[in-house]
Short mmCIF file of C-alpha atoms in Angstrom, two decimals:
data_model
loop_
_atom_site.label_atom_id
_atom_site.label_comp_id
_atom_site.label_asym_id
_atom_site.label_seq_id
_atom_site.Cartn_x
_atom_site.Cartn_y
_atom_site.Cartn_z
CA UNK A 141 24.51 9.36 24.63
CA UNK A 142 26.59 10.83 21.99
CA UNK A 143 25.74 11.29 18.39
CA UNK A 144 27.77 10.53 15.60
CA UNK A 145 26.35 12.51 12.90
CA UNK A 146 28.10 12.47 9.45
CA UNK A 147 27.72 14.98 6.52
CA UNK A 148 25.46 12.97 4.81
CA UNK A 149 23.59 12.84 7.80
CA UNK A 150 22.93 16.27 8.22
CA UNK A 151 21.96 17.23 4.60
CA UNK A 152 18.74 14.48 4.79
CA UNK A 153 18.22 16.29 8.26
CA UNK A 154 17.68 19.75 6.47
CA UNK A 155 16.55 18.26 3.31
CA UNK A 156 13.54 17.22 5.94
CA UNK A 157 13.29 20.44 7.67
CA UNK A 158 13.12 22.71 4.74
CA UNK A 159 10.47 20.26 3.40
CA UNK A 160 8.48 20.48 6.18
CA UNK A 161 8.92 24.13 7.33
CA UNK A 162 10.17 26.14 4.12
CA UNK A 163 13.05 27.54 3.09
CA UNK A 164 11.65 30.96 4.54
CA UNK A 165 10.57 29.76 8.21
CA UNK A 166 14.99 28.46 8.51
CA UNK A 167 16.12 31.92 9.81
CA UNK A 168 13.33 32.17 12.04
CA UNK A 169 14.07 28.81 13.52
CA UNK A 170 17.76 29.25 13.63
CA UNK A 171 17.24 32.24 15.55
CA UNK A 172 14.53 30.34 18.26
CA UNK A 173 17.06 27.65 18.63
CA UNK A 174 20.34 29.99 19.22
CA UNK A 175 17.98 31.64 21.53
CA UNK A 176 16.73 29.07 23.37
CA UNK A 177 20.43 27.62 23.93
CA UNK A 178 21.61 31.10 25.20
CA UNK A 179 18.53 30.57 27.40
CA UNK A 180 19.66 27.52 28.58
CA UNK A 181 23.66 27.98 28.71
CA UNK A 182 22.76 31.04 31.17
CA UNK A 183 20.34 29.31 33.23
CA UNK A 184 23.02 26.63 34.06
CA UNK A 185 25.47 29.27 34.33
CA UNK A 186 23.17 30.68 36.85
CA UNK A 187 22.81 27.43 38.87
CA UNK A 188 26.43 26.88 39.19
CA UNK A 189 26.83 30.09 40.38
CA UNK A 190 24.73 29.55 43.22
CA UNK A 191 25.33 26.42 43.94
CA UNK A 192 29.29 27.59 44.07
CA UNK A 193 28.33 30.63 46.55
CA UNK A 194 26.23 29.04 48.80
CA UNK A 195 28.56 25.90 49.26
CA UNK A 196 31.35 28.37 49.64
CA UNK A 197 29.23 30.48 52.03
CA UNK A 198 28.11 27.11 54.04
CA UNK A 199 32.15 25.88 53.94
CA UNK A 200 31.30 23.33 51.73
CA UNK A 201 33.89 24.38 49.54
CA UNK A 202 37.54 25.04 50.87
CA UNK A 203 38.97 27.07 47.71
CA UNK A 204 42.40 27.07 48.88
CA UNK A 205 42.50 23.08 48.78
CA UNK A 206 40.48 22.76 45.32
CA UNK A 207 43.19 25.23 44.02
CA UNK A 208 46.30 23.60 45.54
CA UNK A 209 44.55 19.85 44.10
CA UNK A 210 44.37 21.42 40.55
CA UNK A 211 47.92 22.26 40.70
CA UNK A 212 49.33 19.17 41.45
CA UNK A 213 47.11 17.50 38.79
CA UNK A 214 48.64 19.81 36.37
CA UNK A 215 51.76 19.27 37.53
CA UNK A 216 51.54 14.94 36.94
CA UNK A 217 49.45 16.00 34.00
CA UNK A 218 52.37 17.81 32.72
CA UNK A 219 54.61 15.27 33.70
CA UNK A 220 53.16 12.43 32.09
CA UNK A 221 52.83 14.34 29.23
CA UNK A 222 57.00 14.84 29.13
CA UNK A 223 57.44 10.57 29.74
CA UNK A 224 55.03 9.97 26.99
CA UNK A 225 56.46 12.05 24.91
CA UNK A 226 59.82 10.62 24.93
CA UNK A 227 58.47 7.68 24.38
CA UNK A 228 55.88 7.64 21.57
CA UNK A 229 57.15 7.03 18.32
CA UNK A 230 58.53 8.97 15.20
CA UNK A 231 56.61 8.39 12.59
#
């Protein structure tokens, strides 16, 4: 699920949080949040990483086919973007 979150939004959202916790307390819970979201970015940085190496070890994972997919897709990617471009509208 995606959040849309306008401005207004946010302000009640910290008008609530420095209510509850204190202006003080916000640098200290800034900090506990980038930290846990390092935390978490590596961890799932770590489990791709091993997921990558031991499907690549197993021969799950044929890197020279991935590779030559992904260039083709950038290729039509690339192309489509040249049609539709000729074709969208001055505005």
């Amino acid at each position: 699920m995606i959040l849309f979150i306008g401005a207004a939004e946010i302000m009640v959202i910290l008008l609530i949080v420095v209510l509850v916790f204190g202006a003080d307390k916000l640098p200290e819970i800034a900090r506990g949040l980038g930290k846990g979201m390092r935390q978490l970015k590596d961890a799932t940085n770590d489990i791709k990483h091993e997921v990558t190496k031991s499907a690549k070890e197993s021969n799950i994972i044929d890197t020279d086919v991935t590779k030559n997919v992904t260039d083709e897709l950038k290729k039509v990617k690339d192309d489509l973007e040249d049609f539709t471009g000729s074709l969208k509208r001055n505005k």
